[in-house]
Coordinates of C-alpha atoms and ligand atoms in Angstrom, one line a residue:
X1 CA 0.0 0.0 0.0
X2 CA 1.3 3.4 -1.4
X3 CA 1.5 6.9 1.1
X4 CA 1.6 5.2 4.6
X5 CA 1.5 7.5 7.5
X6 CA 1.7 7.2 11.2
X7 CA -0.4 3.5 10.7
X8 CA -2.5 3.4 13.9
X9 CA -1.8 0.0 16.3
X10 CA -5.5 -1.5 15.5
X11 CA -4.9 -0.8 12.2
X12 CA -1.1 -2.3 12.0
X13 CA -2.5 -5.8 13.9
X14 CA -5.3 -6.3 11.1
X15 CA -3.1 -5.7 8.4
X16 CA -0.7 -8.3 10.4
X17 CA -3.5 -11.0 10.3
X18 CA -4.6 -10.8 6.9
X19 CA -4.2 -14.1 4.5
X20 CA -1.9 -13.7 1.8
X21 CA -4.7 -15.2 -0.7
X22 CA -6.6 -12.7 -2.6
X23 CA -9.9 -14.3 -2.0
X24 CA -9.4 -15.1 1.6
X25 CA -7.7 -11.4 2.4
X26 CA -10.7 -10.0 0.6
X27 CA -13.3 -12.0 2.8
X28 CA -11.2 -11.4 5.5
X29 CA -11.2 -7.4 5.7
X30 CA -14.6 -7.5 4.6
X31 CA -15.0 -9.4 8.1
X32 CA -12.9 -6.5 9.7
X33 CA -15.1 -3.8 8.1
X34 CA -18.8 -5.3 8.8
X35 CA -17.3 -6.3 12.6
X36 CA -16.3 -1.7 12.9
X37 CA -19.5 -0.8 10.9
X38 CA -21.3 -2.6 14.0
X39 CA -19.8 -0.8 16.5
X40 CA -20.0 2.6 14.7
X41 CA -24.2 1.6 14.6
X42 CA -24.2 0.7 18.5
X43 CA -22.0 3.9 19.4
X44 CA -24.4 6.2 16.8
X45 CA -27.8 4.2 17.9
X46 CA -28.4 4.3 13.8
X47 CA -27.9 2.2 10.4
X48 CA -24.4 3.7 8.6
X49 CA -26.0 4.4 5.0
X50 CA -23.5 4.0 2.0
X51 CA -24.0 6.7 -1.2
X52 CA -22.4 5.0 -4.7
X53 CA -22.6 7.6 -7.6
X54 CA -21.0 6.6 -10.5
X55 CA -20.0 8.8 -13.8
X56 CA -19.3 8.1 -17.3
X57 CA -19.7 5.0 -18.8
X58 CA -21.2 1.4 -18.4
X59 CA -17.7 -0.3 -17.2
X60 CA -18.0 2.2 -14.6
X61 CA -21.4 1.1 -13.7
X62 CA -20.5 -2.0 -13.6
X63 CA -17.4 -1.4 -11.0
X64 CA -19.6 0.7 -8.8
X65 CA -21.9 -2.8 -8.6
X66 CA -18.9 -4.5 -7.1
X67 CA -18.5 -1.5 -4.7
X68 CA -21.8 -1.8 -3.1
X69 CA -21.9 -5.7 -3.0
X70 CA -19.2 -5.0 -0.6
X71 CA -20.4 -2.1 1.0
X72 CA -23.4 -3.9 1.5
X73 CA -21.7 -7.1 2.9
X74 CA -19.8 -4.5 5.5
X75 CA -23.2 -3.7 6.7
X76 CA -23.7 -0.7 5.1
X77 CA -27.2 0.4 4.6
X78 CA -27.2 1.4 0.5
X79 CA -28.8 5.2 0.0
X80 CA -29.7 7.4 -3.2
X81 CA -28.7 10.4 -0.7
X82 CA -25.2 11.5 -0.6
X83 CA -26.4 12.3 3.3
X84 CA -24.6 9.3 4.0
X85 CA -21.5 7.4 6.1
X86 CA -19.8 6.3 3.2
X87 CA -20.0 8.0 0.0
X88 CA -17.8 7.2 -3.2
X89 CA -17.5 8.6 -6.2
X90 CA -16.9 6.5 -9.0
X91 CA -15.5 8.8 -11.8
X92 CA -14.8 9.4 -15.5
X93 CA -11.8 11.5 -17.6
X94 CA -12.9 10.8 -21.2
X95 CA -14.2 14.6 -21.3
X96 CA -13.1 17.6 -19.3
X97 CA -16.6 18.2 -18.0
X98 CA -17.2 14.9 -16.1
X99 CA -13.9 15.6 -14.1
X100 CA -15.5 19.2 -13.3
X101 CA -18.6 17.7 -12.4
X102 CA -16.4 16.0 -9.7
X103 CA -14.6 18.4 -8.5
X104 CA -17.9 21.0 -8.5
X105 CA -19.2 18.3 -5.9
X106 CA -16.8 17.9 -3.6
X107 CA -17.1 21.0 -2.3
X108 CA -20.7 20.1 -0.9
X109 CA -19.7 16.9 0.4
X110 CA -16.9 19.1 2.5
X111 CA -19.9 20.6 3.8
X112 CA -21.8 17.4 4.6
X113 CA -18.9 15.5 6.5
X114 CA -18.7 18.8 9.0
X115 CA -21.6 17.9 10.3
X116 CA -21.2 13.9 10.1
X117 CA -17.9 12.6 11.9
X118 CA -18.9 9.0 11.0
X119 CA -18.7 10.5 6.7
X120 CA -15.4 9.0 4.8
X121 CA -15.3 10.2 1.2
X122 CA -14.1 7.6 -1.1
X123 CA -12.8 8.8 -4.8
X124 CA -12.1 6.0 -7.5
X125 CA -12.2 5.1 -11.3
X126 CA -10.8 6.5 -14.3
X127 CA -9.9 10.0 -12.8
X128 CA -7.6 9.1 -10.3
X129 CA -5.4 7.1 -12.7
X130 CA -4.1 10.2 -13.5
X131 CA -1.4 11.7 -11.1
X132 CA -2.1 15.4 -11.4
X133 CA -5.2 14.9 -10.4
X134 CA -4.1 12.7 -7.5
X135 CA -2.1 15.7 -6.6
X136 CA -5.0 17.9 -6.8
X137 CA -7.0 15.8 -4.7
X138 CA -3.9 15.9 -2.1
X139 CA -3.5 19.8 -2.1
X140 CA -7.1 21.1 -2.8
X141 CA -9.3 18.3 -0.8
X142 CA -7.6 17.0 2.0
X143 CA -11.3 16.0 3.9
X144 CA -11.2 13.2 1.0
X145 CA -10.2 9.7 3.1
X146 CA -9.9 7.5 0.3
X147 CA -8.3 7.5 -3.5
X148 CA -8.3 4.2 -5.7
X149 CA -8.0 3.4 -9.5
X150 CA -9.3 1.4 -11.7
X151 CA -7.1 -1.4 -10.9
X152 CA -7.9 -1.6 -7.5
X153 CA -11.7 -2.7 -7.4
X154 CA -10.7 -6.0 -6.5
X155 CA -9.1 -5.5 -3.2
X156 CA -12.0 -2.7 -2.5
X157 CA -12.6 -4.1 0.8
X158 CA -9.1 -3.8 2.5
X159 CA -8.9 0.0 1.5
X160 CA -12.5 0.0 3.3
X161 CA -11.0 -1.2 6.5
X162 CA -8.1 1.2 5.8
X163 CA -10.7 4.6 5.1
X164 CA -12.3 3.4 8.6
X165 CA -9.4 3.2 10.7
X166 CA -6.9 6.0 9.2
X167 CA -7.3 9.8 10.0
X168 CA -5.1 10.2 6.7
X169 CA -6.0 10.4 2.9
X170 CA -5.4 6.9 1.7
X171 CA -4.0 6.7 -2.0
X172 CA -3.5 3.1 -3.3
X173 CA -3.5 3.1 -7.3
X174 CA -1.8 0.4 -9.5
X175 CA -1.0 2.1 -12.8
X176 CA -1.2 -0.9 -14.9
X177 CA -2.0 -4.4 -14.3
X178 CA -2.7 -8.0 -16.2
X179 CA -4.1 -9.2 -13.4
X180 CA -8.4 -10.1 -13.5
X181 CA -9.6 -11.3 -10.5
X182 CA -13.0 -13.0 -10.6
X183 CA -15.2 -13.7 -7.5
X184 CA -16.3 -10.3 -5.7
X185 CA -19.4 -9.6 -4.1
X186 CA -21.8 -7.5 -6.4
X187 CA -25.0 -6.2 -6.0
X188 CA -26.9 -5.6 -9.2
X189 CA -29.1 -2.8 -9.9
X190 CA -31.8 -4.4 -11.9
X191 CA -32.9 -8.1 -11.0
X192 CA -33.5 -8.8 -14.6
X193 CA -30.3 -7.4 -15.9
X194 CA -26.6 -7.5 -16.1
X195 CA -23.5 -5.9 -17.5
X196 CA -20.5 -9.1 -17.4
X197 CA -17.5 -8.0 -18.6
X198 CA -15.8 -9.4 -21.0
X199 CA -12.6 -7.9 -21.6
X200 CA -10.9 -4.9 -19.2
X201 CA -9.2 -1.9 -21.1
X202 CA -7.8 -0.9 -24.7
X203 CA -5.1 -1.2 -27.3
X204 CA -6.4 1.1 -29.7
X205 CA -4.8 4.4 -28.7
X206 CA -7.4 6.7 -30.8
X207 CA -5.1 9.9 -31.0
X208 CA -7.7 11.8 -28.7
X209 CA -8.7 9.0 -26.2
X210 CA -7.5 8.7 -22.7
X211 CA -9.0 5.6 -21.8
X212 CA -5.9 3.3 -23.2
X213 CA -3.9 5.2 -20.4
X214 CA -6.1 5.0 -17.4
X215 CA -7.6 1.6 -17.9
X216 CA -4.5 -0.2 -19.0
X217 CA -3.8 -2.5 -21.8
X218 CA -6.7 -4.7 -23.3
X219 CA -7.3 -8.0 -21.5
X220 CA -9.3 -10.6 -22.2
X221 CA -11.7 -12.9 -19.3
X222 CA -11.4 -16.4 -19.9
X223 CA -14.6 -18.0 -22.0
X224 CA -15.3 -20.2 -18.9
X225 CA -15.2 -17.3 -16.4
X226 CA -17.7 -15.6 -18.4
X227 CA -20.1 -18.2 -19.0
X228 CA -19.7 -19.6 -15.7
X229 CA -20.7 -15.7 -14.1
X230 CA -24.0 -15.7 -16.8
X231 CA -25.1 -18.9 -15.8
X232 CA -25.2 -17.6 -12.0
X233 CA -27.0 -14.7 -13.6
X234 CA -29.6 -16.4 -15.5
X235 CA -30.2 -18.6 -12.3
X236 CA -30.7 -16.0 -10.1
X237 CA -33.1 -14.8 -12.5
X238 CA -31.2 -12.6 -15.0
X239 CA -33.1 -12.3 -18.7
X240 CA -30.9 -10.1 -20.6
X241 CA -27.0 -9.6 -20.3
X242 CA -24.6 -6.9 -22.1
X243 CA -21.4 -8.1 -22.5
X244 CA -19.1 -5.3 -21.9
X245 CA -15.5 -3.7 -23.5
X246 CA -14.1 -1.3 -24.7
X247 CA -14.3 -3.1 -28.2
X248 CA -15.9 -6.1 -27.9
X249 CA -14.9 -7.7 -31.6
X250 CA -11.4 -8.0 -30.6
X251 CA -12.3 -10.1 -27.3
X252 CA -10.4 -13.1 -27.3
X253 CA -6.8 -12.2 -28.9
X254 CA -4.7 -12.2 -26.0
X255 CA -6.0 -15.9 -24.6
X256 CA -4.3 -19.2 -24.4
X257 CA -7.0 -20.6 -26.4
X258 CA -8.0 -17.9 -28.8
X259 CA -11.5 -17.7 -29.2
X260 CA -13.6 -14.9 -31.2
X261 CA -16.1 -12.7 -29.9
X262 CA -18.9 -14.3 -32.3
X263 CA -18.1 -17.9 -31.0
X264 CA -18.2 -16.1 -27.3
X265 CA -21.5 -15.0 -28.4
X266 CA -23.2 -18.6 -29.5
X267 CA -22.0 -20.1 -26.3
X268 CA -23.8 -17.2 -24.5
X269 CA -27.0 -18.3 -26.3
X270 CA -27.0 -21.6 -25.4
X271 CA -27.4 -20.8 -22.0
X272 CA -31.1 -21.6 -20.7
X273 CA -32.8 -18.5 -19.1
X274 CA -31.1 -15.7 -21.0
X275 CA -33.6 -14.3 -23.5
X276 CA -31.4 -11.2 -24.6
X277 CA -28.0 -10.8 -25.3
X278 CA -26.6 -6.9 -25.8
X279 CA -22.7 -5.7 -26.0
X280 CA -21.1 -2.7 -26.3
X281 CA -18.7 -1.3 -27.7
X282 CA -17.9 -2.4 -31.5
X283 CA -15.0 -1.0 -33.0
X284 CA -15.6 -1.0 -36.9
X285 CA -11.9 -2.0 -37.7
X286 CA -12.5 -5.2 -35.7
X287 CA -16.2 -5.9 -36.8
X288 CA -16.3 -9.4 -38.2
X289 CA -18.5 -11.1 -41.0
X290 CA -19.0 -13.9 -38.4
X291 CA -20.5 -11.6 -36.1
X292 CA -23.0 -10.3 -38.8
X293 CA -23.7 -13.6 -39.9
X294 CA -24.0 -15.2 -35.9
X295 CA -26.6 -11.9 -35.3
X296 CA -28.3 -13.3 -38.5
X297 CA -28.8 -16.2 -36.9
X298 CA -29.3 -15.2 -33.4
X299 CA -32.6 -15.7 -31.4
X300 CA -31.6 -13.8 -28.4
X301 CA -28.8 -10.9 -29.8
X302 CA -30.6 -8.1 -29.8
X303 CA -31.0 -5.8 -33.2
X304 CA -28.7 -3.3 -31.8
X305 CA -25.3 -2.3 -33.4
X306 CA -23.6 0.4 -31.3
X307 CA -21.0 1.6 -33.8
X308 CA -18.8 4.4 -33.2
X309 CA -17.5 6.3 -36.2
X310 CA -15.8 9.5 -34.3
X311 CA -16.1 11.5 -37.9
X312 CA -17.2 11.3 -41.5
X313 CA -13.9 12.6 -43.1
X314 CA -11.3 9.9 -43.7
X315 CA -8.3 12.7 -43.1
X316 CA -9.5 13.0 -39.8
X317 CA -10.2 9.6 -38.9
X318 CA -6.4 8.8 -40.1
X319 CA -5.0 11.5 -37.7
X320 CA -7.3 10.1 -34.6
X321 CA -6.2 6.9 -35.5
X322 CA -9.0 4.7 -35.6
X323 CA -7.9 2.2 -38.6
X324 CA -10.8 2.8 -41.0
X325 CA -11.9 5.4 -43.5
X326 CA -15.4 6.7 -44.6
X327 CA -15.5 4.1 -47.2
X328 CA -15.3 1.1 -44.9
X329 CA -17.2 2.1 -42.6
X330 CA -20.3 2.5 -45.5
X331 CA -19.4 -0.5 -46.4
X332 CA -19.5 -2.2 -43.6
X333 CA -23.1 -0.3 -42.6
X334 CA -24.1 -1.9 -45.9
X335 CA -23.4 -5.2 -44.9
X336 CA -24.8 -4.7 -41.9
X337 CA -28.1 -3.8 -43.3
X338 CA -28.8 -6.4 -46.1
X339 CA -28.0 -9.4 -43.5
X340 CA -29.9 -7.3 -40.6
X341 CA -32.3 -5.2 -42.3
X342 CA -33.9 -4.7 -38.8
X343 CA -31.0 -3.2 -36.8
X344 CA -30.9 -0.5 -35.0
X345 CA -27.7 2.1 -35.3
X346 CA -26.4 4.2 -33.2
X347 CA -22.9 5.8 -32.8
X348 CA -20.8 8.5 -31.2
X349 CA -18.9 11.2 -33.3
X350 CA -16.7 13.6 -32.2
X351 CA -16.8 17.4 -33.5
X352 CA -14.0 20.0 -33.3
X353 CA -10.9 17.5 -33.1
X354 CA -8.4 19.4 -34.0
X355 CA -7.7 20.0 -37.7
X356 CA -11.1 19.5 -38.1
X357 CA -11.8 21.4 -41.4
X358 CA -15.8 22.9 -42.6
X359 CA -15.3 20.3 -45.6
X360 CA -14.5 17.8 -43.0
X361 CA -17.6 18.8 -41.3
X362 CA -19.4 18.3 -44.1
X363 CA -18.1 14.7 -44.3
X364 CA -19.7 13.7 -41.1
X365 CA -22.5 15.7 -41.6
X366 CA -23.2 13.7 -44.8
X367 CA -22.4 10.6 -43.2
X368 CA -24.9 10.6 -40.6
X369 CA -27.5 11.7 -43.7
X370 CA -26.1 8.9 -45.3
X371 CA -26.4 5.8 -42.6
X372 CA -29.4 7.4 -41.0
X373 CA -28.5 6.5 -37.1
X374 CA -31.5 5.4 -35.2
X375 CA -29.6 7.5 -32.0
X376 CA -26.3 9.4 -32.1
X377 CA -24.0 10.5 -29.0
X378 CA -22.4 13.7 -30.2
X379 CA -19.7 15.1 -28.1
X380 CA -17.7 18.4 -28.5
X381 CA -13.7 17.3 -28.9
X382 CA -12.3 17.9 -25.1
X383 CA -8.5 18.2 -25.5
X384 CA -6.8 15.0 -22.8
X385 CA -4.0 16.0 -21.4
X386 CA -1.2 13.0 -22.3
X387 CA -3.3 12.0 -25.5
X388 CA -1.1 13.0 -29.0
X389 CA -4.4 15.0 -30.0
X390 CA -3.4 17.4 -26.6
X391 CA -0.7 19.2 -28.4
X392 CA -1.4 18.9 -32.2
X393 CA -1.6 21.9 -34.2
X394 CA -4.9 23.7 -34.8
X395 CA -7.5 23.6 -32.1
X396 CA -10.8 24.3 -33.6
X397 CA -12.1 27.5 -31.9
X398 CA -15.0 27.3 -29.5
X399 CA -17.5 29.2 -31.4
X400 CA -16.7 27.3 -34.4
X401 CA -17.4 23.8 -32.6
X402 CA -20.3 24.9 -31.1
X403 CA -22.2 25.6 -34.4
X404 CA -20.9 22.3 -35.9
X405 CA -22.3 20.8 -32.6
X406 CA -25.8 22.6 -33.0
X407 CA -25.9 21.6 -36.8
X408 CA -24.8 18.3 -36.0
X409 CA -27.4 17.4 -33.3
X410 CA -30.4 19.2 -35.5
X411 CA -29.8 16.8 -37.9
X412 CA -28.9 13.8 -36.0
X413 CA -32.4 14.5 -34.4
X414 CA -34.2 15.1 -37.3
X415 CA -33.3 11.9 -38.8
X416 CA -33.8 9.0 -35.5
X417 CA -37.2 10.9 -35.5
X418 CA -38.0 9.9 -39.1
X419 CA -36.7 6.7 -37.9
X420 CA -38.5 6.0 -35.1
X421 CA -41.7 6.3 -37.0
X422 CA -41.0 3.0 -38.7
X423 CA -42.5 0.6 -36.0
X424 CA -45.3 2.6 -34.7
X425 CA -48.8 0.6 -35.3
X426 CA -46.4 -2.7 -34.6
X427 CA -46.8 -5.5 -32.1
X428 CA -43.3 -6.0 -30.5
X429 CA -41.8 -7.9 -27.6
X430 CA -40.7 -5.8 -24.9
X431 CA -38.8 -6.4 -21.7
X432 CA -40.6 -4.2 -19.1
X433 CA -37.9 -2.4 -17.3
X434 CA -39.3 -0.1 -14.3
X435 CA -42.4 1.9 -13.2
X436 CA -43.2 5.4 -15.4
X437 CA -41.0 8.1 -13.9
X438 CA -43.0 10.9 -14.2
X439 CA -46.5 8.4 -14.6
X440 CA -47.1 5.5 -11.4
X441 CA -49.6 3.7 -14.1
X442 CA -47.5 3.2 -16.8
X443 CA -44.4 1.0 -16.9
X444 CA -41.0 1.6 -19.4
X445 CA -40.3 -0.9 -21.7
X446 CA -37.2 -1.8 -23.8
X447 CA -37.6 -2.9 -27.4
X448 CA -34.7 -5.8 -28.9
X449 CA -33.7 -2.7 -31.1
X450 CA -33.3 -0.4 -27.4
X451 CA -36.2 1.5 -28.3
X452 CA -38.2 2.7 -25.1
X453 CA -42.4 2.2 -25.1
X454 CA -44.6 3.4 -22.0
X455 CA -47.7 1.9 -21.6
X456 CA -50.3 1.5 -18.7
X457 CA -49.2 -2.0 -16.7
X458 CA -48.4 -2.9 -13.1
X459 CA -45.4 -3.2 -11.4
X460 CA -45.5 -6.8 -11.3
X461 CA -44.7 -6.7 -15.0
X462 CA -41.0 -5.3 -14.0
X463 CA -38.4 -8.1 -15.9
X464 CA -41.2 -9.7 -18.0
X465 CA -41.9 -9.8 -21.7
X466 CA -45.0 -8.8 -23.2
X467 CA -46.3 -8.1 -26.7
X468 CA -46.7 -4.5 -26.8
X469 CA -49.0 -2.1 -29.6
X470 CA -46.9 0.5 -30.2
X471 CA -49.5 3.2 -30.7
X472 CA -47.7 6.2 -31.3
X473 CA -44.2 7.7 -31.6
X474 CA -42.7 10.6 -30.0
X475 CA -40.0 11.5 -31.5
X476 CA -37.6 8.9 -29.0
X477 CA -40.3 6.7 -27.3
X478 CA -43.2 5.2 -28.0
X479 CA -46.9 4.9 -25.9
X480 CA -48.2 2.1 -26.5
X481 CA -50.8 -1.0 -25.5
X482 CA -50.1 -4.1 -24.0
X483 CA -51.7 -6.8 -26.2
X484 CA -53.4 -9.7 -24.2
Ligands
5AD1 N1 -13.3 14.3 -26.5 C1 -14.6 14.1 -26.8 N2 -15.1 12.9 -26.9 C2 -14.4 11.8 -26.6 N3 -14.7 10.5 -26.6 C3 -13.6 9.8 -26.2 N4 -12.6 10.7 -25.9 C4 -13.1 12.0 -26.2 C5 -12.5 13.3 -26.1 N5 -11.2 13.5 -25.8 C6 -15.9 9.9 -27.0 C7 -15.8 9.0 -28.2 C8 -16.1 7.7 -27.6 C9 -17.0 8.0 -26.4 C10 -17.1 6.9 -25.4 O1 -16.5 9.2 -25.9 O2 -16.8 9.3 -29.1 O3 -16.6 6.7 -28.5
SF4_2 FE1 -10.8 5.2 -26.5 FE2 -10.5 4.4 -29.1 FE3 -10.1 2.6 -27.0 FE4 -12.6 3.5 -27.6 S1 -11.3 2.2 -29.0 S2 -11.7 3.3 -25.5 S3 -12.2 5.6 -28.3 S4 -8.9 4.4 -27.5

């Protein structure tokens, strides 16, 4: 363990007892923590509530699922309210404005943890990979307790005990690691749902990305790890995985026995209970014909393609470094579409890198018109400090972005709008996924495609299929009926 101060005697006889055995030492401080989260509950005549927020992305959301299982197993009572004993936030750097996010918030949980002596403050993911923002952390927020990266989940529970008994900030971050360890506690959001990872971070180095840096090298689970975890899932009650990475289609490479990510896929569907089968993310460079054709003949992958094509200008896609031009990437949609005419695609694109020309713009612009994307993430370039794209000539100026940006999104709406037209007046199967936000007597649905339907249903319904009438469209969901 990294920055040790002034180790308190409790704290030095625990860490003196602990197995050797990742498992067992795991189990063990998890022991350690539930044994002082008792005794803070008989001294404080209360339950100790536990706050996860998590940023960014589904790998993320998936992490901050292992956090709570153990938080929960340490007795911790979980809370929506950042009121709480233990809160942790699990963060993101791909853009500059989740890390301000962040930092905007700790200031108010400064203010919370004066008036709660029992509050530790717990920082981890993607951010703190990065030193200078460790170091910011260090100077600016000292009230912090503890700092851990991405590489660190799996040994969640002995930083815990370390946050409890410490009056120190506790910094513990691996900067790279091959190691995968399988077997923690999670709690899962949704009963009817899970994210499994199937690989952990990225070779790809787009010229603009950060992730490659902060979540390490690209490393693949073992097939029988995986299938092993879904099978829990599906007999726990799971319906619908989504197989997570950075980019899926190269899962496999690294492995002993070398496997694809299509054959992963048709030894997913063989397994009795799961209905749906999602992943995300595709890289088009590494999208295979044996994936098409395995979605052809799928039951259970869903008609959903999530394929991101950054830009539309093949100059630009050379300098971020992404191992396809414009014309591959039509072709491939192309292919996509005559052996999956009911897909649905959706991608992210990237405006203002730098360089980024009006003629350029044009490219993607004509792109999008081109594919027609049923939903498109569109993000304003955010310059990554340590990325080659940081210090490359020509940064597009801010105005400039932000009316690429605005013409971008007009027509990116304009067009899934068109396209979400095409099913209305259609019975479809839908997995119902939670009660109407903003209406108690109608329940949210999810279409194989991801589209969303509302439509009046119980409660009950929550992580069945039904056949739902999907009445009308508008513009990103539908209302529909449920058909008997
Ligand atoms: N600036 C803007 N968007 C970015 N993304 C990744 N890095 C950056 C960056 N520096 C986007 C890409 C990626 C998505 C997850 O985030 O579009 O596909
Ligand atoms: Fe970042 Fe590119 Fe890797 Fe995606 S494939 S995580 S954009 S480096």
């Amino acid at each position: 363990m990294s920055k040790k101060r002034k180790i308190n005697p409790v704290l030095e006889a625990i860490m003196a007892a602990a197995p050797v055995e990742d498992a067992a030492r795991q189990e063990y401080f998890i022991d350690v923590a539930h044994k002082e989260v008792l005794r803070l509950k008989e001294t404080l005549q209360r339950d100790l509530t536990c706050c996860v927020n998590t940023f960014g992305c589904q790998m993320n959301a998936r992490d901050s699922e292992k956090i709570l299982g153990v938080l929960e197993k340490a007795g911790y009572v979980p809370s929506e309210d950042e009121h709480a004993d233990f809160v942790i936030y699990n963060t993101c750097t791909v853009r500059e404005n989740a890390c301000n996010r962040v930092y905007g918030r700790l200031g108010y949980l400064s203010t919370l943890k004066k008036k709660n002596a029992a509050m530790k403050i717990a920082l981890c993911g993607c951010m703190m990979q990065e030193e200078h923002v460790r170091e910011k952390i260090h100077q600016s927020y000292p009230f912090v307790d503890l700092v851990f990266g991405t590489h660190n989940i799996y040994q969640f529970s002995e930083l815990l005990v370390m946050a409890l008994f410490c009056d120190y900030q506790v910094v513990e971050v691996i900067e790279g690691s091959d190691k995968i360890v399988e077997e923690l506690p999670i709690v899962r959001k949704y009963a009817y749902k899970s994210g499994v990872n199937i690989t952990f971070g990225c070779n790809n180095f787009c010229s603009y990305c950060i992730v490659p840096y902060v979540r390490g090298r690209e490393k693949s689970r073992e097939p029988k790890d995986i299938l092993r975890e879904i099978e829990t899932l599906a007999a726990d009650g799971v319906v619908e995985v989504m197989l997570l990475g950075q980019n899926v289609n190269s899962y496999g490479k690294g492995l002993k026995d070398p496997i694809t990510f299509a054959q992963l896929l048709q030894e997913v569907e063989k397994i009795d209970g799961i209905e749906r089968i999602r992943f995300m993310t595709s890289h088009p460079k590494d999208l295979s014909d044996e994936l098409i054709e395995v979605m052809a003949n799928s039951k259970k992958i869903c008609r959903h393609l999530h394929l991101p094509v950054q830009s539309g200008s093949s100059r630009i896609l050379k300098i971020m470094n992404r191992h396809y031009d414009r014309e591959h990437y039509l072709n491939l949609v192309n292919k996509i579409r005559e052996k999956l005419p009911d897909v649905a695609l959706t991608t992210d694109i990237i405006v203002g890198f730098p360089g980024e020309t009006e003629e350029d713009f044009l490219e993607t612009l004509s792109l999008v018109k081109e594919v027609e994307y049923d939903s498109a993430f569109t993000f304003i370039y955010s310059k990554r400090s340590g990325t080659p794209a940081a210090t490359m000539p020509d940064q597009v100026p801010e105005d400039v972005v932000k009316d690429r940006f605005d013409r971008l999104l007009k027509a990116v709406q304009e067009i899934s709008e068109k396209k979400a037209n095409v099913l209305e007046g259609q019975d479809v199967t839908v997995l119902v996924e939670s009660v109407n936000e903003q209406d108690p007597n109608l329940v949210t649905g999810r279409l194989s495609n991801n589209s969303i339907v509302h439509f009046p249903g119980e409660k009950t319904l929550i992580g069945k299929f039904v056949t739902v009438h999907l009445d009308t469209c508008k513009g990103f969901y539908y209302l529909g009926t449920k058909v008997n």
